[in-house]
Short mmCIF file of C-alpha atoms and ligand atoms in Angstrom, two decimals:
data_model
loop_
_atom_site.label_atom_id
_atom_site.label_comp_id
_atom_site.label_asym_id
_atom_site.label_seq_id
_atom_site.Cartn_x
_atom_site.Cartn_y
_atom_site.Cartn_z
CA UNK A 1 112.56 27.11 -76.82
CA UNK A 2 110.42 25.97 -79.40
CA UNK A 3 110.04 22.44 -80.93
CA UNK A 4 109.00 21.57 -84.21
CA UNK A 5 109.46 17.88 -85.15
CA UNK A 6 110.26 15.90 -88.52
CA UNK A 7 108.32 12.57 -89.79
CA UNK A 8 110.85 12.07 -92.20
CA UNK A 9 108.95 12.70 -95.13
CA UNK A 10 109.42 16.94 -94.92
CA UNK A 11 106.57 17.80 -92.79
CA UNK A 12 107.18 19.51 -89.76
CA UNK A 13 105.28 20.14 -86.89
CA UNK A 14 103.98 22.68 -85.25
CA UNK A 15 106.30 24.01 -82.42
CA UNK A 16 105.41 23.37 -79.10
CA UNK A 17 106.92 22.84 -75.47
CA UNK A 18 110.06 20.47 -75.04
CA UNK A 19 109.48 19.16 -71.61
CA UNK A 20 110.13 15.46 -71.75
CA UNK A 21 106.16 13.54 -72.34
CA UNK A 22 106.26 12.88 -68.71
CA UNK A 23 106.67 16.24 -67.58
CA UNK A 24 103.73 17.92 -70.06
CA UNK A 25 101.36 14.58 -69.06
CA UNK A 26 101.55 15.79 -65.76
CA UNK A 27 101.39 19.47 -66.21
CA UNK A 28 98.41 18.65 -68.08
CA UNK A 29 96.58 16.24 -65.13
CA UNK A 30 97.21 18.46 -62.61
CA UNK A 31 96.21 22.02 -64.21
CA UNK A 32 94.57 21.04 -67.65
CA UNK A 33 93.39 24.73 -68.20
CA UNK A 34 96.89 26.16 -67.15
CA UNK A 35 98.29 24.11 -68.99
CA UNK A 36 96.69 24.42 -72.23
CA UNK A 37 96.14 28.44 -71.88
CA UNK A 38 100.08 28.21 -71.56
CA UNK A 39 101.31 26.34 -74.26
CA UNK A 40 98.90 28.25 -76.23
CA UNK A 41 100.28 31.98 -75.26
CA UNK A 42 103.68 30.23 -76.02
CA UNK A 43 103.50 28.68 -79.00
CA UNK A 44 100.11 29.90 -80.47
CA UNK A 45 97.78 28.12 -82.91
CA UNK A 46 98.30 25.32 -83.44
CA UNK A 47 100.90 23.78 -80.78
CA UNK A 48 102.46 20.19 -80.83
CA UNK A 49 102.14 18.47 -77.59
CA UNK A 50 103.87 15.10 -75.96
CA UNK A 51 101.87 13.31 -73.51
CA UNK A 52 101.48 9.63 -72.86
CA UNK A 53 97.89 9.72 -73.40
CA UNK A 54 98.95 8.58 -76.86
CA UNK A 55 102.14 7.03 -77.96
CA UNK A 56 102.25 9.51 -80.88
CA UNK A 57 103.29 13.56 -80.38
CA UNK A 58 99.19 15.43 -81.04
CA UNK A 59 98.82 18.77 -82.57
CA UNK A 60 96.11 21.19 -80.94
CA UNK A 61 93.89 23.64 -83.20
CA UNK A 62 91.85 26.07 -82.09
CA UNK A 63 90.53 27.99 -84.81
CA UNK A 64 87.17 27.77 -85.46
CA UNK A 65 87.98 27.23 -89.20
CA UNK A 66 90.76 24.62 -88.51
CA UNK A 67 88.05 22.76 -85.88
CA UNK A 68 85.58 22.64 -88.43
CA UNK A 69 88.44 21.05 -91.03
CA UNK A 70 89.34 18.41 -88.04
CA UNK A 71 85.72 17.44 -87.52
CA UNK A 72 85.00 17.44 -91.35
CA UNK A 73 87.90 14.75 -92.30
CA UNK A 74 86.86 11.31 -93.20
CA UNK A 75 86.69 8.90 -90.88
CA UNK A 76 88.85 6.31 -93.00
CA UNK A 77 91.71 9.57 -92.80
CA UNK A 78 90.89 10.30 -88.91
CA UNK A 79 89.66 7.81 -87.20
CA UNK A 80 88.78 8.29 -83.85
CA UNK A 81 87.97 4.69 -82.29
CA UNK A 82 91.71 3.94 -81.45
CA UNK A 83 91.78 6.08 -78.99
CA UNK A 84 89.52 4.46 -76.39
CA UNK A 85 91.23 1.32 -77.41
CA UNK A 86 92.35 1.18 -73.86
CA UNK A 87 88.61 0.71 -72.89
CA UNK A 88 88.05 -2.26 -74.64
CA UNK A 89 88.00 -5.00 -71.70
CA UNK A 90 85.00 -2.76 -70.54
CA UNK A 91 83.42 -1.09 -73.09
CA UNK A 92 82.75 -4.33 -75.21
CA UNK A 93 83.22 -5.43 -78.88
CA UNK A 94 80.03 -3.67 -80.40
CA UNK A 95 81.09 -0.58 -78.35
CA UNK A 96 80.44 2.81 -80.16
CA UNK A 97 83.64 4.00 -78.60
CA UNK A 98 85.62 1.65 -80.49
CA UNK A 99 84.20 1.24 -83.57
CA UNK A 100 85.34 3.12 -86.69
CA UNK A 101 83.81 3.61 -90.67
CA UNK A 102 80.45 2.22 -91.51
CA UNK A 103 79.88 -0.14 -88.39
CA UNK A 104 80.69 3.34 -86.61
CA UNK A 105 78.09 5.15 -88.54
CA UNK A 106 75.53 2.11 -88.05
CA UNK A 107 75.94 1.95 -84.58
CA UNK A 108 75.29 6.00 -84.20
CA UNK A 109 72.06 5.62 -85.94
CA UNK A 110 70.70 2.89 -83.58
CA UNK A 111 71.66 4.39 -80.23
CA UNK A 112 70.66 7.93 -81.66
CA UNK A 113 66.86 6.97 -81.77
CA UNK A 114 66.06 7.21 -78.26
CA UNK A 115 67.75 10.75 -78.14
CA UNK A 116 65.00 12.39 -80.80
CA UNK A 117 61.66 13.57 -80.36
CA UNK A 118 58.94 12.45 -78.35
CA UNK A 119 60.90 9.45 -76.65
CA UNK A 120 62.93 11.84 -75.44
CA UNK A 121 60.72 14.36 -73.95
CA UNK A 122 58.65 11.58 -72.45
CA UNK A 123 62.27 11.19 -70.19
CA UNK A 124 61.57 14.54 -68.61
CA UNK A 125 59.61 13.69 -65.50
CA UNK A 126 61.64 11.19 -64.03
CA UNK A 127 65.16 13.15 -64.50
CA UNK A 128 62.96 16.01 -62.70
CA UNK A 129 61.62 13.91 -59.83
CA UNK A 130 65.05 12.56 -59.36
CA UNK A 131 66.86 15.29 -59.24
CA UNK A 132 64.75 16.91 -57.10
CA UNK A 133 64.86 14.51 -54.71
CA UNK A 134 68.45 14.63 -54.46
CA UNK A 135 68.59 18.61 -54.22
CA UNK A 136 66.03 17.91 -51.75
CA UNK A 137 68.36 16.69 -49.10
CA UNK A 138 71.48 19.53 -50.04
CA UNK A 139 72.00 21.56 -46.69
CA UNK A 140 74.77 22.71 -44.93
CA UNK A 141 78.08 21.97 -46.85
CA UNK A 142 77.71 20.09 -50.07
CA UNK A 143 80.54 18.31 -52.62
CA UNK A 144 78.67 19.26 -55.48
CA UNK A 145 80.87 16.86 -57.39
CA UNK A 146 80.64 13.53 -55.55
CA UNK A 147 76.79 14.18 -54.95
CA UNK A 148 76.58 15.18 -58.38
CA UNK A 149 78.21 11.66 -59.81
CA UNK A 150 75.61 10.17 -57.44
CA UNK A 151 72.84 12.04 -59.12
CA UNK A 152 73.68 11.35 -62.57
CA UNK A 153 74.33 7.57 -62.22
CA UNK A 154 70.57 7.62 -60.17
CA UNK A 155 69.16 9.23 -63.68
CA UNK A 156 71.37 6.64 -66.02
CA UNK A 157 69.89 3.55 -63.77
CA UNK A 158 66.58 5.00 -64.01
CA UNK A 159 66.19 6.65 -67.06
CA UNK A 160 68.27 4.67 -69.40
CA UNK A 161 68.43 1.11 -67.87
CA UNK A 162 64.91 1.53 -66.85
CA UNK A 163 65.72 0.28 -63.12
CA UNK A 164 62.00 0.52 -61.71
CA UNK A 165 62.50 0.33 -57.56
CA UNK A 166 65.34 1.14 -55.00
CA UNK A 167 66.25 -2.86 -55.19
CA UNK A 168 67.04 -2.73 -58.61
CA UNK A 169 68.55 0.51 -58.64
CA UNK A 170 71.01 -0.28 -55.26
CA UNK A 171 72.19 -3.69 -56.96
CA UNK A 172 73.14 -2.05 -60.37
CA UNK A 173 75.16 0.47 -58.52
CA UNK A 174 76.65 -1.91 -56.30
CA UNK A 175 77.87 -3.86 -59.39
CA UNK A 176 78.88 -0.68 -61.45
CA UNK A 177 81.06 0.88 -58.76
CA UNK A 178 82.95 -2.64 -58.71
CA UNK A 179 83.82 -2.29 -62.53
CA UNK A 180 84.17 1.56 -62.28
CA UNK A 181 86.76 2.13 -59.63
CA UNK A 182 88.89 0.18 -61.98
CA UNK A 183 88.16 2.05 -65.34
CA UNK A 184 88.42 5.47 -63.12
CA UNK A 185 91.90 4.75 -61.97
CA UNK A 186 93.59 5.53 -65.48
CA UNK A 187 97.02 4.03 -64.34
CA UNK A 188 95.66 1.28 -63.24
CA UNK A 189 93.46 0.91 -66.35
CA UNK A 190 96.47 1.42 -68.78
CA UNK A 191 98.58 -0.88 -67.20
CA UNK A 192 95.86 -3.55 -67.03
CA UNK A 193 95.25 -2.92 -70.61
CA UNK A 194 99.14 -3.81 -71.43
CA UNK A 195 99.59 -6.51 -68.62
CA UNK A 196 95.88 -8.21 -69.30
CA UNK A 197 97.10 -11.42 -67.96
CA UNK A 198 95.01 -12.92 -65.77
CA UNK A 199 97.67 -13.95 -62.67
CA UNK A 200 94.78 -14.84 -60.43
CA UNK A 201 91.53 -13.30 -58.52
CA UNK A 202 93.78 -11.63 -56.90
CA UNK A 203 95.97 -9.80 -59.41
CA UNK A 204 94.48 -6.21 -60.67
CA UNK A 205 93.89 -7.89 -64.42
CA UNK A 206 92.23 -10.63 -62.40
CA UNK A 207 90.46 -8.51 -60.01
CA UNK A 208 89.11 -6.56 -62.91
CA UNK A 209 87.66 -9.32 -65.11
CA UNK A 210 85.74 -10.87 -62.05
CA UNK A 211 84.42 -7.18 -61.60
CA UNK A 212 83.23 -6.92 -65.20
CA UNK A 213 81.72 -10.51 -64.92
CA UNK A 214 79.74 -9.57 -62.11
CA UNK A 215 78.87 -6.56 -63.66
CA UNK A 216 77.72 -8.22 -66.91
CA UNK A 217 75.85 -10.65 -64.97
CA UNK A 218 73.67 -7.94 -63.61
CA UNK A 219 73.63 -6.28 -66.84
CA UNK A 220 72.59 -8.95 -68.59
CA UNK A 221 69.66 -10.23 -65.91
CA UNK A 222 67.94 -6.59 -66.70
CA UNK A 223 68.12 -7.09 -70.09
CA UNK A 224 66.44 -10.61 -69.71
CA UNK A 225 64.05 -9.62 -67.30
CA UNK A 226 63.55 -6.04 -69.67
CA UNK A 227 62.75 -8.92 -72.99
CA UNK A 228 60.63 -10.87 -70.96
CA UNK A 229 58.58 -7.89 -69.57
CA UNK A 230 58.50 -4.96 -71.93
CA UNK A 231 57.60 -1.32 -69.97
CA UNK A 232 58.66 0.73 -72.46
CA UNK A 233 59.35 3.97 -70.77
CA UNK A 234 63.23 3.66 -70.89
CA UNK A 235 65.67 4.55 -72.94
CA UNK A 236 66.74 0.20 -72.90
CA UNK A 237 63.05 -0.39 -74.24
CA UNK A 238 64.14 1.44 -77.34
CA UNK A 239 67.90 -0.33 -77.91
CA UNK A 240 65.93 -3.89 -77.05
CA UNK A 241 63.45 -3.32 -79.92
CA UNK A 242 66.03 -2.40 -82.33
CA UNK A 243 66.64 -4.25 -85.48
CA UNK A 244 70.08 -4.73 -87.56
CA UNK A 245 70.14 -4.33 -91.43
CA UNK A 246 68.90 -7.74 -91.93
CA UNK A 247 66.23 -7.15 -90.18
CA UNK A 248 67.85 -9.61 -87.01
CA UNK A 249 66.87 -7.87 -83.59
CA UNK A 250 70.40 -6.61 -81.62
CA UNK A 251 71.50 -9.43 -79.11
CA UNK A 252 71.77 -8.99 -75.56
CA UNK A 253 75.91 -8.40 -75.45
CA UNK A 254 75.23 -5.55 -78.12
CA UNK A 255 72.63 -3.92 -76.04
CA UNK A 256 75.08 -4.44 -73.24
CA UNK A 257 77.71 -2.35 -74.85
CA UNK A 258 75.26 0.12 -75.80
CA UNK A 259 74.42 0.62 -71.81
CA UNK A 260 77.60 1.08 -71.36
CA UNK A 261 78.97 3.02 -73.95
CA UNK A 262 76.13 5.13 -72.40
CA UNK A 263 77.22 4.91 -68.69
CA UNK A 264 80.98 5.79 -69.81
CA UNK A 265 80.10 8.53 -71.91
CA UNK A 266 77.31 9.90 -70.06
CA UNK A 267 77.88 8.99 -66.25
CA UNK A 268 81.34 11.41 -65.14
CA UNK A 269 80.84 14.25 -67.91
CA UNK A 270 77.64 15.44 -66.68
CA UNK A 271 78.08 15.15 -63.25
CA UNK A 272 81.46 17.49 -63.99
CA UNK A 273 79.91 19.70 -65.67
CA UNK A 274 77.44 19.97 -62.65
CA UNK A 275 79.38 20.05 -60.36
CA UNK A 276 81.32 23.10 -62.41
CA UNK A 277 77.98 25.05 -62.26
CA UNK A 278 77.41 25.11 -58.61
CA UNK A 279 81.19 26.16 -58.34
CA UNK A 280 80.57 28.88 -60.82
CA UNK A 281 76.92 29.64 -59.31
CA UNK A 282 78.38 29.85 -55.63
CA UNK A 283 80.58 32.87 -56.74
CA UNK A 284 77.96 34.78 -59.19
CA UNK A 285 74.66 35.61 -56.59
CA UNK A 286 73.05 37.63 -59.13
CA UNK A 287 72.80 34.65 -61.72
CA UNK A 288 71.28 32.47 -58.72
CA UNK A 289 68.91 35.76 -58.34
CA UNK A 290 68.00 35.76 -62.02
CA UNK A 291 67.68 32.13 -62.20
CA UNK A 292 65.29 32.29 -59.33
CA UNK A 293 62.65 33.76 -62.12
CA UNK A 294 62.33 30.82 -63.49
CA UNK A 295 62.87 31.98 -67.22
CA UNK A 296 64.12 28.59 -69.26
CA UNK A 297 65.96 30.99 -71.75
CA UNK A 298 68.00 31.84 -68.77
CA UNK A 299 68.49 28.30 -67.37
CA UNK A 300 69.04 27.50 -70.93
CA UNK A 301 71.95 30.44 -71.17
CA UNK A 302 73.37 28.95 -67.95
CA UNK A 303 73.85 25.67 -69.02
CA UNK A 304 75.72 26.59 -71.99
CA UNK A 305 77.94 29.50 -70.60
CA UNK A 306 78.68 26.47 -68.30
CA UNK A 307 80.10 23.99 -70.55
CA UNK A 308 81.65 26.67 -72.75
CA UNK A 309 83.98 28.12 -69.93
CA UNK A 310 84.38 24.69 -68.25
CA UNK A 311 83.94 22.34 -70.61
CA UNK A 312 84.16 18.34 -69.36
CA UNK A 313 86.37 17.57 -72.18
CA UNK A 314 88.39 19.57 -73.28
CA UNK A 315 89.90 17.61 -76.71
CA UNK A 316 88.28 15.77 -79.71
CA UNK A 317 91.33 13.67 -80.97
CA UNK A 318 91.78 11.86 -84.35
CA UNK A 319 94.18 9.79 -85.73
CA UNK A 320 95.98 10.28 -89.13
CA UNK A 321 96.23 7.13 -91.17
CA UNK A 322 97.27 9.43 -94.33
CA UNK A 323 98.48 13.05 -94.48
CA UNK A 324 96.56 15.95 -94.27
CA UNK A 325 96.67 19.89 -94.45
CA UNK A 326 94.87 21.60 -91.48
CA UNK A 327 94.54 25.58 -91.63
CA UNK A 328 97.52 25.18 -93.89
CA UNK A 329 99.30 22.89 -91.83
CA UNK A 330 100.80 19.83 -93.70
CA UNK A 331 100.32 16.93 -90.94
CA UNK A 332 102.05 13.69 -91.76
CA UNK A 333 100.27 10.36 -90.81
CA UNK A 334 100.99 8.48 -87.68
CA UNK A 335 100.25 12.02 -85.42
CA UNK A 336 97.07 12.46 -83.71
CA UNK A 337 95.22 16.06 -84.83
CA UNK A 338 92.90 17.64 -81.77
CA UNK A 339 90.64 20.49 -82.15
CA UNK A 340 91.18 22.09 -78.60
CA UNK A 341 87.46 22.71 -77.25
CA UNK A 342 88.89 24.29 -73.88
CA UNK A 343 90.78 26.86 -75.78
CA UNK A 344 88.46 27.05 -78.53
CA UNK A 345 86.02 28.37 -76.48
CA UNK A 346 87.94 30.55 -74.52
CA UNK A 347 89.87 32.55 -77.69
CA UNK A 348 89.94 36.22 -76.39
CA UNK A 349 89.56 37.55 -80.15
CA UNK A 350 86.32 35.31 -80.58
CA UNK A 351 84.50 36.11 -76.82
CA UNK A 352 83.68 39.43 -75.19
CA UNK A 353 85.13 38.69 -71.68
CA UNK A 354 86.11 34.78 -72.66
CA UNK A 355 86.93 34.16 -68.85
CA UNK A 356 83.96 35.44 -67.71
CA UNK A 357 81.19 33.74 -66.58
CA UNK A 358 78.29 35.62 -68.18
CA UNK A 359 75.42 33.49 -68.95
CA UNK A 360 73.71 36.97 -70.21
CA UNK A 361 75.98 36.79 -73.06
CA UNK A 362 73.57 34.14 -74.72
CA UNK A 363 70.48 36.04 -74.45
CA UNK A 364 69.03 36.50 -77.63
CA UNK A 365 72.29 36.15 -79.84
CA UNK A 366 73.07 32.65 -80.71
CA UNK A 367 76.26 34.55 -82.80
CA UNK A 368 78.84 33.19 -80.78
CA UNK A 369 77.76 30.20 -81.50
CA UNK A 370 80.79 29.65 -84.00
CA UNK A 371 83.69 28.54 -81.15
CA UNK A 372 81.13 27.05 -79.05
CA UNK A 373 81.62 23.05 -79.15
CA UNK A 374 81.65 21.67 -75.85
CA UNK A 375 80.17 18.42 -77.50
CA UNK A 376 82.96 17.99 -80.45
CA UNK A 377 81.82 17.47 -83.98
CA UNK A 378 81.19 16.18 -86.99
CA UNK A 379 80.75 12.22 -87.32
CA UNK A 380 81.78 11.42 -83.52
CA UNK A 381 79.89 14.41 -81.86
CA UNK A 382 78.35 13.36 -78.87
CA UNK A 383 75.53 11.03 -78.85
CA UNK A 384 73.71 12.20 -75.47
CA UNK A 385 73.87 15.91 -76.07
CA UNK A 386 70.36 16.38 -76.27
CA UNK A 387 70.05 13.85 -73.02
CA UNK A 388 72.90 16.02 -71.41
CA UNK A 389 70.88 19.22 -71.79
CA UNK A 390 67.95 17.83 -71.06
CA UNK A 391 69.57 16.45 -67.85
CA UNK A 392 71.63 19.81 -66.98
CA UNK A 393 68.40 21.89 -67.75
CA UNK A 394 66.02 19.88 -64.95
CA UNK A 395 69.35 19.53 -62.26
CA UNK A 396 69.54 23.65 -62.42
CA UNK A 397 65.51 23.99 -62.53
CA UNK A 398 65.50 21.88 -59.14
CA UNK A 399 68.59 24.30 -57.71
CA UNK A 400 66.79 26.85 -58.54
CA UNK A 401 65.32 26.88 -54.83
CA UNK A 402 68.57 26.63 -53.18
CA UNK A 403 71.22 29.69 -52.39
CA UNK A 404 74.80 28.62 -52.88
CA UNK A 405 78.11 30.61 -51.60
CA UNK A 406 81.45 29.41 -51.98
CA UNK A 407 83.26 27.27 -48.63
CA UNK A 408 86.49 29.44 -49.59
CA UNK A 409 86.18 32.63 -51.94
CA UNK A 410 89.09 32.03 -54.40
CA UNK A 411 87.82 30.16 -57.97
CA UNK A 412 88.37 26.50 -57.78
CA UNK A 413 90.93 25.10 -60.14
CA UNK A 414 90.70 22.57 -62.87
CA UNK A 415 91.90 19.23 -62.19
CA UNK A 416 91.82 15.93 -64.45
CA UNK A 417 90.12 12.78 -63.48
CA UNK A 418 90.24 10.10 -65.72
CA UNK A 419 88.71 11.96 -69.16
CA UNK A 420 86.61 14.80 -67.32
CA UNK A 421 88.22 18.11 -66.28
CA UNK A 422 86.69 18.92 -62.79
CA UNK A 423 86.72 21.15 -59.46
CA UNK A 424 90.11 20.68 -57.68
CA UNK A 425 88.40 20.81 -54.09
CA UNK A 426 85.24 18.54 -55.88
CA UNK A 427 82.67 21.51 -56.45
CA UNK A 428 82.36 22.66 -52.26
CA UNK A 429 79.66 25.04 -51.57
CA UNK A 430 77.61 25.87 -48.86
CA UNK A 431 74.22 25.13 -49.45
CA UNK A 432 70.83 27.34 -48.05
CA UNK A 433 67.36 26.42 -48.41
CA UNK A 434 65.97 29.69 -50.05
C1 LIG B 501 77.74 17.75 -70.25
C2 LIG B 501 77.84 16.51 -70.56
C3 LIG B 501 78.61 15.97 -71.76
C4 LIG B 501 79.66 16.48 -72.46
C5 LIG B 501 80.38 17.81 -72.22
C6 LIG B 501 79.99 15.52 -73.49
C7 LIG B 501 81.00 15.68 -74.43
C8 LIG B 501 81.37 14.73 -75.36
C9 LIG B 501 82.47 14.86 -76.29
C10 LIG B 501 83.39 16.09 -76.40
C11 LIG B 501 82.53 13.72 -77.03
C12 LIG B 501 83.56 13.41 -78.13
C13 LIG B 501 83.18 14.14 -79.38
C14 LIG B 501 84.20 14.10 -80.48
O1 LIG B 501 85.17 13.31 -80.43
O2 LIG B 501 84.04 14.89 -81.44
C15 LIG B 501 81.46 12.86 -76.57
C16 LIG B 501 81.18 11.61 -77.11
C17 LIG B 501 80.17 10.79 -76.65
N1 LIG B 501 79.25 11.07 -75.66
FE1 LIG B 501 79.12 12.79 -74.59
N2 LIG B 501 79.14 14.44 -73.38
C18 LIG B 501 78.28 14.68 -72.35
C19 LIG B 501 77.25 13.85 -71.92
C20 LIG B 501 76.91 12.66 -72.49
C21 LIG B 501 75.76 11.85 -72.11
C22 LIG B 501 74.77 12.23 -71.01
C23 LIG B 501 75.80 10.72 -72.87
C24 LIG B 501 74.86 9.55 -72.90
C25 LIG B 501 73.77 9.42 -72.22
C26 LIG B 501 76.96 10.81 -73.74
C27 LIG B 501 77.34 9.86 -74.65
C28 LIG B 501 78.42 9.99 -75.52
C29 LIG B 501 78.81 8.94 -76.46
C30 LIG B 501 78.16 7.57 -76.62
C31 LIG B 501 79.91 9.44 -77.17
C32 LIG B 501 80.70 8.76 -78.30
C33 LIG B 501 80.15 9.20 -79.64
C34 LIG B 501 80.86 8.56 -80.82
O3 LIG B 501 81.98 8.07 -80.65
O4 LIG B 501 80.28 8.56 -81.93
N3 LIG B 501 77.61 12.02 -73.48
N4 LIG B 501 80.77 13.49 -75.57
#
């Protein structure tokens, strides 16, 4: 039966299912792409949905013209920082994440400038040595996903904290996967967030803080040392010689949160999305033959038939702090409004085949482009997509070499961890030096 809902001031919702919040939460963990693909054959476009990722009832869109609406609204209308309120204890005060409006739009053009141009070609070389090194030693049976997280925190340590030798990088990754383990576990994160009383070392709040002490201490030793000694071939070389609009140069705790706004945002959605292209490469031989040619259109096509039929994330939510009409849709305030990216890009009336993996699809026609937003949009689109590419490009150069089959024939499924959608058995493949 279909649901529609009242606010009380005449707007309804958009039907969707009635399970009880509980229920559709963990539909939606377990099988994210079921999930979605069935409330969406159900109830169509758009569908209301209850989960307890946010205390109010959200409302999915998928229409390429009602995306575009969602990621045109103003900020002050739809803001989007609330949401990763619950990150707060890690992510910082000056934390892009968080931040809404002007200090929002401030805060984009400052970590932006190490993402354009030269600076960012100039990142090339290392992300390629590393990541050959670590296809290097792939033999045998591989968990593309765990090896893959591995990979991409190596390149956020070297590339973007600008962590010169193995000392340096082993000690930052010591102290990361302290803090991390806790920000991965979401239950544990959301009921820190709403406990955050600090009941001693021992309790998970106080467990927690110690972890992100330790882990700022680190932090904040690199950025010292970084000041003192300027190298200026990182990505931190860039955020340390930024200035604010009174011309006052950032402080260390901003350039902190800017790390790690980078590190949350960057670390577990590439290495998903990687570990979603071995999956899909292990089960399509002639792409790994045609890849083998070495043709960067092709790599180029393979990286973005990637995220569009596995995207990492597969929402861009907003908050409404007023009404507004989507696609026709009166929306009262006080719901959250999503533009779907996982179904967006998977609409059978927009995409020849939308299931299909067919990275030959973006050879030479860029048409499709209209549905094709693995990154979001508008105001809060995200700020490493030209590092992600960059990154996703070199990993798949350096595989290149390598012949992948699957452990088990049948498609892996999609499973949630924390915000990333990934490979229910991790990404397995069997790995062969070519
Ligand atoms: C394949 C990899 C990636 C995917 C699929 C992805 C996707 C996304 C999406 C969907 C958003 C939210 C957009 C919205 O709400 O409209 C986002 C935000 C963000 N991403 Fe990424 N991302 C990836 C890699 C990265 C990397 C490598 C970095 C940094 C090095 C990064 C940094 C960020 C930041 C800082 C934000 C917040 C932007 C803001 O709030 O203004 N992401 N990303």
């Amino acid at each position: 039966m279909a649901r529609g809902g009242h606010d009380g001031t005449g707007s309804a919702l958009p039907a969707g299912p009635r399970a009880p919040a509980l229920w559709q939460t963990l539909a939606w963990m377990a099988r994210p792409g079921a999930f979605l693909q069935r409330t969406h054959r159900r109830f169509g476009d758009p569908v209301t949905i209850r989960t307890y990722w946010t205390p109010e009832p959200m409302v999915l869109f998928s229409h390429p013209d009602a995306v575009r609406e969602i990621f045109r609204l103003d900020p002050g209308v739809a803001p989007a920082g609330q949401s990763w309120e619950f990150l707060r204890p890690f992510a910082g005060p000056d934390s892009i994440l968080l931040l809404d409006g002007e200090p929002h739009l401030r805060e984009r053009r400052l970590m932006g400038a190490p993402f354009r141009g030269a600076g960012m070609r100039q990142l090339t070389p290392t992300i390629a040595e590393v990541a050959a090194q670590e296809l290097g030693g792939w033999d045998g049976r591989v968990t593309t996903l765990e090896r893959s997280r591995h990979l991409t925190l190596e390149i956020i340590l070297r590339v973007i904290f600008g962590a010169g030798d193995r000392t340096e990088v082993d000690r930052l990754r010591a102290a990361i996967d302290g803090a991390l383990d806790d920000v991965r576990s979401l239950p544990r994160m959301l009921s820190m967030a709403v406990v955050q009383r600090d009941l001693g070392p021992r309790s998970p709040w106080g467990r927690f803080r110690l972890a992100v002490e330790r882990f700022d201490a680190v932090l904040l030793d690199v950025i010292a040392r970084r000041r003192a000694a300027p190298r200026g071939d990182a990505v931190i070389d860039v955020l340390l010689h930024q200035h604010d609009e009174d011309g006052r140069p950032t402080t260390d705790r901003h350039v902190r949160d800017q790390l790690v706004a980078l590190l949350m945002g960057g670390h577990d959605s590439s290495a998903a999305t990687l570990a979603w292209a071995f999956e899909r490469l292990a089960r399509h031989p002639h792409v790994q033959d045609r890849m083998r040619d070495g043709d960067p259109d092709y790599i180029d096509a393979v990286v973005r038939e990637v995220l569009r039929v596995r995207p990492a994330l597969t929402i861009a939510p907003r908050l409404l702090t007023e009404p507004v009409t989507i696609a026709g849709h009166r929306l009262p305030a006080g719901v959250q409004v999503a533009a779907c990216l996982w179904l967006a890009m998977r609409r059978e009336d927009l995409w020849t085949q939308a299931s299909a993996f067919r990275p030959e699809r973006w050879l030479g026609k860029l048409d499709e482009m209209r549905s094709w937003m693995p990154y979001g949009g508008g105001v809060r689109r995200c700020a490493g997509a030209p590092f992600a590419e960059l990154e996703l490009r070199e990993v798949l150069r350096a595989a290149s070499g390598l012949r992948f089959s699957p452990v088990r024939p049948e498609p892996e499924r999609a499973r949630r961890s924390l915000l990333v959608v990934v490979p229910d058995r991790g990404g397995e493949v069997l790995v062969q030096r070519a």
